[in-house]
Coordinates of C-alpha atoms in Angstrom, one line a residue:
M893 CA 105.1 280.3 -91.6
A894 CA 106.3 283.4 -89.8
L895 CA 107.5 284.8 -86.6
F896 CA 105.9 288.0 -85.4
A897 CA 107.4 290.0 -82.6
F898 CA 105.0 292.6 -81.4
S899 CA 104.6 295.1 -78.6
V900 CA 101.2 296.5 -77.8
A901 CA 100.3 299.1 -75.1
P902 CA 97.5 301.6 -74.4
L903 CA 98.4 305.3 -74.8
G904 CA 97.4 307.6 -72.0
A905 CA 96.8 304.8 -69.5
G906 CA 99.2 306.2 -66.8
E907 CA 102.5 305.0 -65.5
S908 CA 101.8 301.2 -65.5
V909 CA 100.3 299.3 -68.3
T910 CA 100.9 295.9 -66.7
D911 CA 97.2 294.9 -66.4
Q912 CA 96.4 295.7 -70.0
V913 CA 99.5 294.0 -71.3
A914 CA 98.7 290.9 -69.2
K915 CA 95.3 290.7 -71.0
A916 CA 97.1 290.7 -74.3
V917 CA 99.6 288.1 -73.3
K918 CA 96.7 285.9 -72.1
I919 CA 95.1 286.1 -75.6
V920 CA 98.5 285.0 -77.1
R921 CA 98.9 282.1 -74.7
D922 CA 95.3 281.0 -75.1
S923 CA 95.7 280.9 -78.9
G924 CA 97.8 277.8 -78.8
L925 CA 100.5 279.2 -81.1
P926 CA 104.1 278.8 -80.1
N927 CA 105.0 282.0 -78.2
R928 CA 107.5 283.7 -76.0
T929 CA 107.2 286.9 -74.0
D930 CA 110.1 289.0 -72.7
A931 CA 110.4 292.5 -71.3
M932 CA 110.0 294.2 -74.7
F933 CA 108.1 292.0 -77.1
T934 CA 105.8 289.0 -77.4
T935 CA 106.8 286.7 -80.3
I936 CA 104.4 284.2 -81.9
E937 CA 104.9 281.6 -84.6
G938 CA 102.4 280.4 -87.1
E939 CA 100.6 281.1 -90.4
W940 CA 100.2 284.8 -91.4
D941 CA 96.4 284.9 -90.9
E942 CA 96.3 283.2 -87.6
C943 CA 99.1 285.3 -86.2
M944 CA 97.6 288.6 -87.4
D945 CA 94.2 287.5 -85.8
V946 CA 95.9 287.0 -82.5
I947 CA 97.7 290.4 -82.7
K948 CA 94.5 292.1 -83.6
R949 CA 92.6 290.6 -80.7
A950 CA 95.5 291.5 -78.3
S951 CA 95.5 295.0 -79.6
E952 CA 91.7 295.3 -79.1
V953 CA 91.8 294.1 -75.5
V954 CA 94.6 296.5 -74.7
G955 CA 92.5 299.3 -76.1
E956 CA 89.4 298.6 -74.1
G957 CA 88.4 301.8 -72.3
G958 CA 91.1 303.8 -74.0
A959 CA 91.4 306.2 -76.9
R960 CA 94.6 304.9 -78.5
V961 CA 96.8 301.9 -78.8
S962 CA 100.5 301.7 -79.7
L963 CA 101.4 298.6 -81.8
V964 CA 104.9 297.7 -83.1
I965 CA 105.3 294.6 -85.2
K966 CA 108.4 293.0 -86.7
A967 CA 108.0 289.9 -88.9
D968 CA 110.3 287.2 -90.2
I969 CA 108.2 285.5 -92.9
R970 CA 109.7 282.1 -94.0
P971 CA 107.4 279.8 -95.9
V972 CA 107.8 276.1 -95.1
H973 CA 110.0 276.8 -92.1
T974 CA 108.6 275.7 -88.7
G975 CA 110.1 275.7 -85.2
E976 CA 112.0 278.9 -85.8
L977 CA 110.9 280.4 -82.5
D978 CA 113.5 278.1 -80.9
G979 CA 115.5 277.2 -83.9
K980 CA 117.0 280.7 -84.5
V981 CA 118.1 281.0 -80.9
E982 CA 119.6 277.4 -80.9
R983 CA 121.7 278.1 -84.0
V984 CA 123.2 281.2 -82.4
E985 CA 123.9 279.4 -79.1
R986 CA 125.7 276.6 -81.1
V987 CA 128.0 279.2 -82.7
L988 CA 128.6 280.8 -79.3
D989 CA 129.4 277.4 -77.7
T990 CA 131.9 276.5 -80.5
S991 CA 133.7 279.9 -80.4
S992 CA 134.5 279.9 -76.7

């Protein structure tokens, strides 16, 4: 299992890339993989191959009609660990709660 945080955007698409990024996020959400999107990245959790397939399809849809795509990926690969999309955050929150 792994967490993949990625950011994908078309290059040369003008000031706003919202429409293209929304298409990528839809692919992620339709994949059925656990996911979270924030202002900078979309994070998905799953097996290596299934996550990379989603990232590839998201990159392809962002690149439709354009010449280039920017893709940044950060991965936390942890075999046999599941639920880390929430688990990592919950552990930090517990520490913060006990240190107040």
